[in-house]
PDB file of C-alpha atoms in Angstrom:
ATOM      1  CA  UNK S  12       0.174  -0.224   0.152  1.00  0.00           C
ATOM      2  CA  UNK S  13       1.400   3.480  -0.973  1.00  0.00           C
ATOM      3  CA  UNK S  14       0.857   7.074  -0.307  1.00  0.00           C
ATOM      4  CA  UNK S  15      -2.853   8.296  -0.822  1.00  0.00           C
ATOM      5  CA  UNK S  16      -3.608  11.948  -2.021  1.00  0.00           C
ATOM      6  CA  UNK S  17      -6.205  12.978  -0.151  1.00  0.00           C
ATOM      7  CA  UNK S  18      -9.780  10.989   0.425  1.00  0.00           C
ATOM      8  CA  UNK S  19     -12.702  12.376  -1.362  1.00  0.00           C
ATOM      9  CA  UNK S  20     -16.345  10.908  -0.997  1.00  0.00           C
ATOM     10  CA  UNK S  21     -16.214   7.596   0.133  1.00  0.00           C
ATOM     11  CA  UNK S  22     -18.698   4.587  -0.470  1.00  0.00           C
ATOM     12  CA  UNK S  23     -17.830   1.796   2.337  1.00  0.00           C
ATOM     13  CA  UNK S  24     -19.336  -1.799   1.992  1.00  0.00           C
ATOM     14  CA  UNK S  25     -19.198  -4.350   4.494  1.00  0.00           C
ATOM     15  CA  UNK S  26     -20.053  -7.307   2.078  1.00  0.00           C
ATOM     16  CA  UNK S  27     -21.274 -10.539   3.815  1.00  0.00           C
ATOM     17  CA  UNK S  28     -23.345 -14.111   2.893  1.00  0.00           C
ATOM     18  CA  UNK S  29     -25.921 -12.721   4.649  1.00  0.00           C
ATOM     19  CA  UNK S  30     -26.032  -9.230   3.814  1.00  0.00           C
ATOM     20  CA  UNK S  31     -23.930  -6.222   2.245  1.00  0.00           C
ATOM     21  CA  UNK S  32     -24.032  -2.866   4.306  1.00  0.00           C
ATOM     22  CA  UNK S  33     -23.150   0.037   2.507  1.00  0.00           C
ATOM     23  CA  UNK S  34     -22.313   3.457   3.381  1.00  0.00           C
ATOM     24  CA  UNK S  35     -21.791   6.564   1.647  1.00  0.00           C
ATOM     25  CA  UNK S  36     -22.304   9.987   3.467  1.00  0.00           C
ATOM     26  CA  UNK S  37     -25.620  10.065   5.688  1.00  0.00           C
ATOM     27  CA  UNK S  38     -26.821   7.222   4.156  1.00  0.00           C
ATOM     28  CA  UNK S  39     -26.373   3.741   4.847  1.00  0.00           C
ATOM     29  CA  UNK S  40     -28.061   1.378   2.691  1.00  0.00           C
ATOM     30  CA  UNK S  41     -28.394  -2.862   2.878  1.00  0.00           C
ATOM     31  CA  UNK S  42     -28.479  -5.284   0.085  1.00  0.00           C
ATOM     32  CA  UNK S  43     -28.803  -9.163  -0.745  1.00  0.00           C
ATOM     33  CA  UNK S  44     -25.990 -10.750   0.537  1.00  0.00           C
ATOM     34  CA  UNK S  45     -22.750 -12.209  -1.273  1.00  0.00           C
ATOM     35  CA  UNK S  46     -24.131 -15.245  -3.215  1.00  0.00           C
ATOM     36  CA  UNK S  47     -21.148 -17.175  -3.367  1.00  0.00           C
ATOM     37  CA  UNK S  48     -21.760 -19.646  -6.244  1.00  0.00           C
ATOM     38  CA  UNK S  49     -21.294 -16.552  -8.428  1.00  0.00           C
ATOM     39  CA  UNK S  50     -17.929 -13.864  -9.192  1.00  0.00           C
ATOM     40  CA  UNK S  51     -17.737 -11.501  -6.570  1.00  0.00           C
ATOM     41  CA  UNK S  52     -16.671  -8.507  -8.375  1.00  0.00           C
ATOM     42  CA  UNK S  53     -19.328  -8.066 -10.307  1.00  0.00           C
ATOM     43  CA  UNK S  54     -21.852  -8.444  -7.465  1.00  0.00           C
ATOM     44  CA  UNK S  55     -19.244  -5.474  -5.549  1.00  0.00           C
ATOM     45  CA  UNK S  56     -19.609  -3.348  -8.806  1.00  0.00           C
ATOM     46  CA  UNK S  57     -23.422  -3.802  -9.262  1.00  0.00           C
ATOM     47  CA  UNK S  58     -23.612  -2.635  -5.255  1.00  0.00           C
ATOM     48  CA  UNK S  59     -21.984   0.108  -6.006  1.00  0.00           C
ATOM     49  CA  UNK S  60     -23.423   1.729  -8.668  1.00  0.00           C
ATOM     50  CA  UNK S  61     -26.657   0.798  -7.238  1.00  0.00           C
ATOM     51  CA  UNK S  62     -25.878   2.749  -4.004  1.00  0.00           C
ATOM     52  CA  UNK S  63     -24.607   5.728  -6.435  1.00  0.00           C
ATOM     53  CA  UNK S  64     -27.872   5.943  -8.197  1.00  0.00           C
ATOM     54  CA  UNK S  65     -30.154   5.503  -5.461  1.00  0.00           C
ATOM     55  CA  UNK S  66     -28.214   7.988  -2.800  1.00  0.00           C
ATOM     56  CA  UNK S  67     -27.441  10.187  -6.087  1.00  0.00           C
ATOM     57  CA  UNK S  68     -23.927  11.057  -4.201  1.00  0.00           C
ATOM     58  CA  UNK S  69     -20.280  11.409  -6.234  1.00  0.00           C
ATOM     59  CA  UNK S  70     -18.157   9.104  -4.864  1.00  0.00           C
ATOM     60  CA  UNK S  71     -14.411   9.471  -5.470  1.00  0.00           C
ATOM     61  CA  UNK S  72     -13.423   5.924  -3.157  1.00  0.00           C
ATOM     62  CA  UNK S  73     -14.987   2.934  -3.497  1.00  0.00           C
ATOM     63  CA  UNK S  74     -13.765   0.831   0.165  1.00  0.00           C
ATOM     64  CA  UNK S  75     -14.894  -2.885   0.678  1.00  0.00           C
ATOM     65  CA  UNK S  76     -14.147  -5.739   3.363  1.00  0.00           C
ATOM     66  CA  UNK S  77     -15.520  -8.929   1.911  1.00  0.00           C
ATOM     67  CA  UNK S  78     -16.131 -11.989   3.856  1.00  0.00           C
ATOM     68  CA  UNK S  79     -13.635 -15.024   2.360  1.00  0.00           C
ATOM     69  CA  UNK S  80     -12.070 -12.480  -0.012  1.00  0.00           C
ATOM     70  CA  UNK S  81      -9.484 -15.088  -1.543  1.00  0.00           C
ATOM     71  CA  UNK S  82      -6.236 -13.871  -2.854  1.00  0.00           C
ATOM     72  CA  UNK S  83      -7.222 -14.214  -6.633  1.00  0.00           C
ATOM     73  CA  UNK S  84     -10.689 -12.414  -5.865  1.00  0.00           C
ATOM     74  CA  UNK S  85      -8.446  -9.134  -4.297  1.00  0.00           C
ATOM     75  CA  UNK S  86      -8.231  -7.670  -7.142  1.00  0.00           C
ATOM     76  CA  UNK S  87      -8.848  -3.432  -6.566  1.00  0.00           C
ATOM     77  CA  UNK S  88      -7.838  -2.831  -9.859  1.00  0.00           C
ATOM     78  CA  UNK S  89     -10.184  -5.474 -11.941  1.00  0.00           C
ATOM     79  CA  UNK S  90     -12.981  -4.076  -9.311  1.00  0.00           C
ATOM     80  CA  UNK S  91     -12.386  -0.388 -10.044  1.00  0.00           C
ATOM     81  CA  UNK S  92     -12.225  -1.103 -13.783  1.00  0.00           C
ATOM     82  CA  UNK S  93     -15.609  -2.708 -13.593  1.00  0.00           C
ATOM     83  CA  UNK S  94     -16.980   0.247 -11.254  1.00  0.00           C
ATOM     84  CA  UNK S  95     -16.097   2.592 -14.758  1.00  0.00           C
ATOM     85  CA  UNK S  96     -17.665   5.874 -12.797  1.00  0.00           C
ATOM     86  CA  UNK S  97     -15.152   8.673 -14.201  1.00  0.00           C
ATOM     87  CA  UNK S  98     -15.561  10.119 -11.042  1.00  0.00           C
ATOM     88  CA  UNK S  99     -14.406   7.037  -8.337  1.00  0.00           C
ATOM     89  CA  UNK S 100     -10.849   7.052  -8.694  1.00  0.00           C
ATOM     90  CA  UNK S 101      -9.400   4.800  -5.975  1.00  0.00           C
ATOM     91  CA  UNK S 102     -10.749   1.227  -4.503  1.00  0.00           C
ATOM     92  CA  UNK S 103      -9.735  -0.364  -1.405  1.00  0.00           C
ATOM     93  CA  UNK S 104      -9.994  -4.450  -0.840  1.00  0.00           C
ATOM     94  CA  UNK S 105     -10.090  -6.290   2.538  1.00  0.00           C
ATOM     95  CA  UNK S 106     -10.822  -9.395   3.815  1.00  0.00           C
ATOM     96  CA  UNK S 107     -13.303  -8.696   6.525  1.00  0.00           C
ATOM     97  CA  UNK S 108     -11.407  -9.650   9.178  1.00  0.00           C
ATOM     98  CA  UNK S 109      -9.526  -6.720   8.579  1.00  0.00           C
ATOM     99  CA  UNK S 110     -12.346  -4.010   8.807  1.00  0.00           C
ATOM    100  CA  UNK S 111     -13.640  -6.126  11.338  1.00  0.00           C
ATOM    101  CA  UNK S 112     -10.420  -5.293  13.172  1.00  0.00           C
ATOM    102  CA  UNK S 113     -10.667  -1.628  12.620  1.00  0.00           C
ATOM    103  CA  UNK S 114     -13.952  -1.787  13.215  1.00  0.00           C
ATOM    104  CA  UNK S 115     -14.080  -3.280  16.519  1.00  0.00           C
ATOM    105  CA  UNK S 116     -10.973  -2.128  18.003  1.00  0.00           C
ATOM    106  CA  UNK S 117      -9.337   0.928  15.492  1.00  0.00           C
ATOM    107  CA  UNK S 118      -5.774   1.521  15.527  1.00  0.00           C
ATOM    108  CA  UNK S 119      -5.036  -0.375  19.089  1.00  0.00           C
ATOM    109  CA  UNK S 120      -2.667  -3.960  19.444  1.00  0.00           C
ATOM    110  CA  UNK S 121      -4.704  -6.664  20.063  1.00  0.00           C
ATOM    111  CA  UNK S 122      -7.054  -9.006  18.670  1.00  0.00           C
ATOM    112  CA  UNK S 123     -10.574  -9.264  17.120  1.00  0.00           C
ATOM    113  CA  UNK S 124     -12.545 -12.746  17.056  1.00  0.00           C
ATOM    114  CA  UNK S 125     -15.237 -12.176  15.058  1.00  0.00           C
ATOM    115  CA  UNK S 126     -17.629 -15.725  15.720  1.00  0.00           C
ATOM    116  CA  UNK S 127     -21.182 -16.641  14.303  1.00  0.00           C
ATOM    117  CA  UNK S 128     -21.539 -19.312  11.367  1.00  0.00           C
ATOM    118  CA  UNK S 129     -18.021 -19.505  10.826  1.00  0.00           C
ATOM    119  CA  UNK S 130     -15.241 -17.523  13.088  1.00  0.00           C
ATOM    120  CA  UNK S 131     -12.395 -15.830  11.878  1.00  0.00           C
ATOM    121  CA  UNK S 132      -9.397 -14.125  14.393  1.00  0.00           C
ATOM    122  CA  UNK S 133      -6.771 -11.677  13.508  1.00  0.00           C
ATOM    123  CA  UNK S 134      -4.325 -10.015  16.005  1.00  0.00           C
ATOM    124  CA  UNK S 135      -2.332  -7.287  15.425  1.00  0.00           C
ATOM    125  CA  UNK S 136       0.646  -6.086  16.892  1.00  0.00           C
ATOM    126  CA  UNK S 137       3.600  -3.472  16.826  1.00  0.00           C
ATOM    127  CA  UNK S 138       4.761  -5.088  14.018  1.00  0.00           C
ATOM    128  CA  UNK S 139       3.152  -7.812  12.788  1.00  0.00           C
ATOM    129  CA  UNK S 140      -0.703  -9.506  11.929  1.00  0.00           C
ATOM    130  CA  UNK S 141      -1.732 -12.856  12.133  1.00  0.00           C
ATOM    131  CA  UNK S 142      -4.425 -14.814  11.131  1.00  0.00           C
ATOM    132  CA  UNK S 143      -6.118 -17.303  12.992  1.00  0.00           C
ATOM    133  CA  UNK S 144      -8.733 -19.956  11.727  1.00  0.00           C
ATOM    134  CA  UNK S 145     -11.369 -18.693   9.464  1.00  0.00           C
ATOM    135  CA  UNK S 146     -10.962 -22.439   7.580  1.00  0.00           C
ATOM    136  CA  UNK S 147     -14.440 -23.210   6.987  1.00  0.00           C
ATOM    137  CA  UNK S 148     -16.276 -25.712   8.697  1.00  0.00           C
ATOM    138  CA  UNK S 149     -14.670 -28.807   6.968  1.00  0.00           C
ATOM    139  CA  UNK S 150     -11.574 -27.668   8.428  1.00  0.00           C
ATOM    140  CA  UNK S 151     -11.427 -25.312  11.059  1.00  0.00           C
ATOM    141  CA  UNK S 152     -13.862 -22.922  12.332  1.00  0.00           C
ATOM    142  CA  UNK S 153     -13.541 -23.708  15.967  1.00  0.00           C
ATOM    143  CA  UNK S 154     -16.079 -22.364  18.239  1.00  0.00           C
ATOM    144  CA  UNK S 155     -18.137 -21.531  15.845  1.00  0.00           C
ATOM    145  CA  UNK S 156     -21.949 -21.432  15.117  1.00  0.00           C
ATOM    146  CA  UNK S 157     -21.218 -24.245  13.046  1.00  0.00           C
ATOM    147  CA  UNK S 158     -18.749 -25.874  15.052  1.00  0.00           C
ATOM    148  CA  UNK S 159     -21.487 -25.767  18.314  1.00  0.00           C
ATOM    149  CA  UNK S 160     -24.069 -27.292  15.955  1.00  0.00           C
ATOM    150  CA  UNK S 161     -22.216 -29.813  14.799  1.00  0.00           C
ATOM    151  CA  UNK S 162     -21.382 -30.659  17.724  1.00  0.00           C
ATOM    152  CA  UNK S 163     -24.684 -30.668  19.286  1.00  0.00           C
ATOM    153  CA  UNK S 164     -25.750 -33.027  16.633  1.00  0.00           C
ATOM    154  CA  UNK S 165     -22.654 -36.114  17.513  1.00  0.00           C
ATOM    155  CA  UNK S 166     -24.702 -35.396  21.018  1.00  0.00           C
ATOM    156  CA  UNK S 167     -27.925 -36.504  20.146  1.00  0.00           C
ATOM    157  CA  UNK S 168     -26.857 -39.099  17.676  1.00  0.00           C
ATOM    158  CA  UNK S 169     -24.429 -40.627  21.254  1.00  0.00           C
ATOM    159  CA  UNK S 170     -27.430 -40.516  23.166  1.00  0.00           C
ATOM    160  CA  UNK S 171     -29.433 -42.190  20.249  1.00  0.00           C
ATOM    161  CA  UNK S 172     -27.059 -45.230  20.159  1.00  0.00           C
ATOM    162  CA  UNK S 173     -26.175 -45.445  23.688  1.00  0.00           C
ATOM    163  CA  UNK S 174     -22.966 -43.698  23.765  1.00  0.00           C
ATOM    164  CA  UNK S 175     -23.732 -40.421  25.444  1.00  0.00           C
ATOM    165  CA  UNK S 176     -25.554 -39.379  28.329  1.00  0.00           C
ATOM    166  CA  UNK S 177     -29.007 -37.310  27.978  1.00  0.00           C
ATOM    167  CA  UNK S 178     -29.464 -34.451  26.740  1.00  0.00           C
ATOM    168  CA  UNK S 179     -32.641 -32.208  25.811  1.00  0.00           C
ATOM    169  CA  UNK S 180     -30.856 -31.580  22.753  1.00  0.00           C
ATOM    170  CA  UNK S 181     -32.414 -35.017  21.190  1.00  0.00           C
ATOM    171  CA  UNK S 182     -35.877 -33.306  21.750  1.00  0.00           C
ATOM    172  CA  UNK S 183     -34.561 -30.159  19.286  1.00  0.00           C
ATOM    173  CA  UNK S 184     -33.420 -32.627  16.758  1.00  0.00           C
ATOM    174  CA  UNK S 185     -36.100 -34.779  16.923  1.00  0.00           C
ATOM    175  CA  UNK S 186     -38.622 -31.759  16.442  1.00  0.00           C
ATOM    176  CA  UNK S 187     -36.631 -31.660  12.473  1.00  0.00           C
ATOM    177  CA  UNK S 188     -36.402 -35.125  12.025  1.00  0.00           C
ATOM    178  CA  UNK S 189     -38.315 -37.136  13.788  1.00  0.00           C
ATOM    179  CA  UNK S 190     -37.257 -40.486  12.574  1.00  0.00           C
ATOM    180  CA  UNK S 191     -33.136 -39.668  13.665  1.00  0.00           C
ATOM    181  CA  UNK S 192     -31.952 -42.891  11.841  1.00  0.00           C
ATOM    182  CA  UNK S 193     -32.888 -40.499   9.096  1.00  0.00           C
ATOM    183  CA  UNK S 194     -31.636 -37.482   9.788  1.00  0.00           C
ATOM    184  CA  UNK S 195     -28.331 -37.677   8.560  1.00  0.00           C
ATOM    185  CA  UNK S 196     -29.506 -38.617   4.795  1.00  0.00           C
ATOM    186  CA  UNK S 197     -31.938 -35.604   4.908  1.00  0.00           C
ATOM    187  CA  UNK S 198     -29.137 -33.508   6.494  1.00  0.00           C
ATOM    188  CA  UNK S 199     -26.722 -34.439   3.896  1.00  0.00           C
ATOM    189  CA  UNK S 200     -29.283 -33.667   0.549  1.00  0.00           C
ATOM    190  CA  UNK S 201     -29.866 -30.445   2.174  1.00  0.00           C
ATOM    191  CA  UNK S 202     -28.528 -27.406   0.357  1.00  0.00           C
ATOM    192  CA  UNK S 203     -28.887 -25.648   3.176  1.00  0.00           C
ATOM    193  CA  UNK S 204     -26.675 -28.217   5.434  1.00  0.00           C
ATOM    194  CA  UNK S 205     -24.103 -25.546   7.063  1.00  0.00           C
ATOM    195  CA  UNK S 206     -27.135 -22.651   7.916  1.00  0.00           C
ATOM    196  CA  UNK S 207     -28.811 -25.853   9.351  1.00  0.00           C
ATOM    197  CA  UNK S 208     -26.203 -27.476  11.558  1.00  0.00           C
ATOM    198  CA  UNK S 209     -25.528 -23.759  12.711  1.00  0.00           C
ATOM    199  CA  UNK S 210     -29.006 -23.813  13.609  1.00  0.00           C
ATOM    200  CA  UNK S 211     -28.544 -25.706  16.273  1.00  0.00           C
ATOM    201  CA  UNK S 212     -26.333 -23.386  18.244  1.00  0.00           C
ATOM    202  CA  UNK S 213     -29.217 -21.219  19.254  1.00  0.00           C
ATOM    203  CA  UNK S 214     -30.758 -24.071  20.872  1.00  0.00           C
ATOM    204  CA  UNK S 215     -27.458 -24.757  22.806  1.00  0.00           C
ATOM    205  CA  UNK S 216     -27.546 -21.394  24.013  1.00  0.00           C
ATOM    206  CA  UNK S 217     -30.692 -21.529  25.291  1.00  0.00           C
ATOM    207  CA  UNK S 218     -30.729 -25.551  26.741  1.00  0.00           C
ATOM    208  CA  UNK S 219     -27.130 -24.577  28.422  1.00  0.00           C
ATOM    209  CA  UNK S 220     -29.010 -21.587  30.533  1.00  0.00           C
ATOM    210  CA  UNK S 221     -31.501 -23.865  31.220  1.00  0.00           C
ATOM    211  CA  UNK S 222     -29.027 -26.418  32.729  1.00  0.00           C
ATOM    212  CA  UNK S 223     -28.425 -29.271  30.584  1.00  0.00           C
ATOM    213  CA  UNK S 224     -25.266 -30.351  31.245  1.00  0.00           C
ATOM    214  CA  UNK S 225     -24.382 -31.543  27.412  1.00  0.00           C
ATOM    215  CA  UNK S 226     -25.023 -27.831  26.348  1.00  0.00           C
ATOM    216  CA  UNK S 227     -23.130 -26.093  28.737  1.00  0.00           C
ATOM    217  CA  UNK S 228     -20.259 -28.298  28.401  1.00  0.00           C
ATOM    218  CA  UNK S 229     -20.640 -27.916  24.338  1.00  0.00           C
ATOM    219  CA  UNK S 230     -20.497 -23.993  25.388  1.00  0.00           C
ATOM    220  CA  UNK S 231     -17.878 -23.958  27.361  1.00  0.00           C
ATOM    221  CA  UNK S 232     -15.637 -25.844  25.493  1.00  0.00           C
ATOM    222  CA  UNK S 233     -16.623 -23.289  22.097  1.00  0.00           C
ATOM    223  CA  UNK S 234     -15.627 -20.419  24.574  1.00  0.00           C
ATOM    224  CA  UNK S 235     -12.478 -21.976  25.604  1.00  0.00           C
ATOM    225  CA  UNK S 236     -11.532 -22.833  21.650  1.00  0.00           C
ATOM    226  CA  UNK S 237     -12.036 -19.280  21.195  1.00  0.00           C
ATOM    227  CA  UNK S 238      -9.937 -17.561  23.496  1.00  0.00           C
ATOM    228  CA  UNK S 239      -7.578 -20.067  21.969  1.00  0.00           C
ATOM    229  CA  UNK S 240      -7.730 -18.630  18.914  1.00  0.00           C
ATOM    230  CA  UNK S 241      -7.146 -15.258  20.511  1.00  0.00           C
ATOM    231  CA  UNK S 242      -4.041 -16.270  22.483  1.00  0.00           C
ATOM    232  CA  UNK S 243      -2.761 -18.317  19.579  1.00  0.00           C
ATOM    233  CA  UNK S 244      -2.852 -15.195  17.313  1.00  0.00           C
ATOM    234  CA  UNK S 245      -1.257 -12.598  20.218  1.00  0.00           C
ATOM    235  CA  UNK S 246       1.624 -14.789  20.896  1.00  0.00           C
ATOM    236  CA  UNK S 247       2.297 -14.393  17.517  1.00  0.00           C
ATOM    237  CA  UNK S 248       2.109 -11.026  17.135  1.00  0.00           C
ATOM    238  CA  UNK S 249       3.420  -9.705  20.422  1.00  0.00           C
ATOM    239  CA  UNK S 250       7.218  -8.204  20.873  1.00  0.00           C
ATOM    240  CA  UNK S 251      10.136  -8.389  23.245  1.00  0.00           C
ATOM    241  CA  UNK S 252       8.607  -5.696  25.704  1.00  0.00           C
ATOM    242  CA  UNK S 253       7.408  -7.160  28.653  1.00  0.00           C
ATOM    243  CA  UNK S 254       5.022  -4.443  29.827  1.00  0.00           C
ATOM    244  CA  UNK S 255       3.149  -4.716  26.457  1.00  0.00           C
ATOM    245  CA  UNK S 256      -0.309  -4.643  26.605  1.00  0.00           C
ATOM    246  CA  UNK S 257      -3.676  -5.769  24.537  1.00  0.00           C
ATOM    247  CA  UNK S 258      -7.145  -5.650  23.586  1.00  0.00           C
ATOM    248  CA  UNK S 259      -9.125  -8.055  23.209  1.00  0.00           C
ATOM    249  CA  UNK S 260     -12.122  -7.741  21.089  1.00  0.00           C
ATOM    250  CA  UNK S 261     -15.413 -10.695  20.155  1.00  0.00           C
ATOM    251  CA  UNK S 262     -18.153 -10.085  18.367  1.00  0.00           C
ATOM    252  CA  UNK S 263     -20.744 -12.219  16.195  1.00  0.00           C
ATOM    253  CA  UNK S 264     -24.047 -13.923  17.005  1.00  0.00           C
ATOM    254  CA  UNK S 265     -22.177 -16.348  19.177  1.00  0.00           C
ATOM    255  CA  UNK S 266     -21.102 -14.271  22.240  1.00  0.00           C
ATOM    256  CA  UNK S 267     -24.973 -13.492  22.469  1.00  0.00           C
ATOM    257  CA  UNK S 268     -24.382 -16.781  24.791  1.00  0.00           C
ATOM    258  CA  UNK S 269     -24.254 -15.881  28.524  1.00  0.00           C
ATOM    259  CA  UNK S 270     -22.581 -18.877  29.265  1.00  0.00           C
ATOM    260  CA  UNK S 271     -20.292 -19.046  26.321  1.00  0.00           C
ATOM    261  CA  UNK S 272     -19.187 -15.518  26.875  1.00  0.00           C
ATOM    262  CA  UNK S 273     -18.405 -15.877  30.770  1.00  0.00           C
ATOM    263  CA  UNK S 274     -16.116 -18.840  29.343  1.00  0.00           C
ATOM    264  CA  UNK S 275     -14.328 -17.098  26.849  1.00  0.00           C
ATOM    265  CA  UNK S 276     -13.508 -13.830  29.207  1.00  0.00           C
ATOM    266  CA  UNK S 277     -12.563 -16.511  31.839  1.00  0.00           C
ATOM    267  CA  UNK S 278      -9.467 -18.176  29.573  1.00  0.00           C
ATOM    268  CA  UNK S 279      -8.929 -14.309  28.575  1.00  0.00           C
ATOM    269  CA  UNK S 280      -8.399 -13.740  32.101  1.00  0.00           C
ATOM    270  CA  UNK S 281      -6.390 -16.206  33.160  1.00  0.00           C
ATOM    271  CA  UNK S 282      -3.586 -15.755  30.120  1.00  0.00           C
ATOM    272  CA  UNK S 283      -0.529 -15.063  30.982  1.00  0.00           C
ATOM    273  CA  UNK S 284      -0.674 -12.205  28.087  1.00  0.00           C
ATOM    274  CA  UNK S 285      -1.487  -8.290  29.440  1.00  0.00           C
ATOM    275  CA  UNK S 286      -5.443  -8.924  27.451  1.00  0.00           C
ATOM    276  CA  UNK S 287      -8.139  -6.426  28.704  1.00  0.00           C
ATOM    277  CA  UNK S 288     -11.340  -7.303  26.914  1.00  0.00           C
ATOM    278  CA  UNK S 289     -13.152  -4.797  25.604  1.00  0.00           C
ATOM    279  CA  UNK S 290     -16.137  -4.024  24.133  1.00  0.00           C
ATOM    280  CA  UNK S 291     -15.806  -3.503  20.262  1.00  0.00           C
ATOM    281  CA  UNK S 292     -16.137   0.768  19.075  1.00  0.00           C
ATOM    282  CA  UNK S 293     -17.887   0.388  16.019  1.00  0.00           C
ATOM    283  CA  UNK S 294     -18.972  -2.032  13.090  1.00  0.00           C
ATOM    284  CA  UNK S 295     -17.563  -3.918  10.020  1.00  0.00           C
ATOM    285  CA  UNK S 296     -19.351  -0.979   8.316  1.00  0.00           C
ATOM    286  CA  UNK S 297     -17.465   1.457  10.615  1.00  0.00           C
ATOM    287  CA  UNK S 298     -14.000  -0.497   9.619  1.00  0.00           C
ATOM    288  CA  UNK S 299     -14.630  -0.561   5.950  1.00  0.00           C
ATOM    289  CA  UNK S 300     -14.846   3.355   6.082  1.00  0.00           C
ATOM    290  CA  UNK S 301     -11.599   2.981   7.795  1.00  0.00           C
ATOM    291  CA  UNK S 302     -10.062   1.708   5.169  1.00  0.00           C
ATOM    292  CA  UNK S 303      -9.686   4.739   2.829  1.00  0.00           C
ATOM    293  CA  UNK S 304      -7.405   6.784   5.733  1.00  0.00           C
ATOM    294  CA  UNK S 305      -5.127   3.509   6.653  1.00  0.00           C
ATOM    295  CA  UNK S 306      -2.061   4.971   7.070  1.00  0.00           C
ATOM    296  CA  UNK S 307       0.524   3.068   4.734  1.00  0.00           C
ATOM    297  CA  UNK S 308       2.994   2.387   7.813  1.00  0.00           C
ATOM    298  CA  UNK S 309       0.473   0.075   9.399  1.00  0.00           C
ATOM    299  CA  UNK S 310       0.590  -3.613  10.100  1.00  0.00           C
ATOM    300  CA  UNK S 311      -2.865  -4.075   7.942  1.00  0.00           C
ATOM    301  CA  UNK S 312      -1.532  -1.617   5.302  1.00  0.00           C
ATOM    302  CA  UNK S 313       0.126  -5.000   3.275  1.00  0.00           C
ATOM    303  CA  UNK S 314      -3.470  -7.206   3.972  1.00  0.00           C
ATOM    304  CA  UNK S 315      -4.978  -4.562   1.198  1.00  0.00           C
ATOM    305  CA  UNK S 316      -5.397  -4.082  -2.200  1.00  0.00           C
ATOM    306  CA  UNK S 317      -5.415  -0.612  -3.529  1.00  0.00           C
ATOM    307  CA  UNK S 318      -5.782   0.328  -6.950  1.00  0.00           C
ATOM    308  CA  UNK S 319      -5.871   4.093  -8.621  1.00  0.00           C
ATOM    309  CA  UNK S 320      -6.916   5.934 -11.355  1.00  0.00           C
TER     310      UNK S 320
END
């Protein structure tokens, strides 16, 4: 990332699979989420065009944080060409872990863990940046909504077989699949199986609060996994300064579970690192807007794709 000229009007995009948030001046807009089976850049260009037309604003910078942004897709020059608006002279693209961090912590050393259906943790130190997990439901996402749901269904089938303790989660599963012997067939053939599995996380949180021991165990382990990712990321970015301090911020729907948040916080409090758990300053859309003012020497700058006309 090189030195930028003075920034003009910024159109900020926070693009997720559930929805795409856009902010330009005093306007906040919402569009349907990213369609993962279709090329990304045409979708972002279409959103930028629609936002410019809807607000009647002349935009000079388009700045976007995108869920699951791959190296191949992180092509700001290609997006600038697709937008093809003579007023737009700069495009900035980043993974949403970067914009989540900037929105939650700003220019502070620390780590942000964002846990919904999936999870990713990003830590920023004085000189280094570390990403932990975010490897998808097949290979990672420990402590995420999907991970919790998968653990819940595993527990259900363990009880069904006689391999595990009784749990109130079984009744929840039987509401969806009355014949549990056929549940795996229905789930494997469901195009929405990832969201179906993740939907059980809300039931785990509710039943944990109601005293179901199995749900409580899953919840506590999820909190531990998320704290472990934060501590791991911070160890990778810490300096030799023994007095170095970090902030940690937890965002996403998974943390709405009081017991999970408590388990996460207790692990962070017991860390040998000097970490303080803080509330987020803002949201991903705030971080997307902040990309336009990110200093070239900032540790996150190398993770951002920039193109100028």
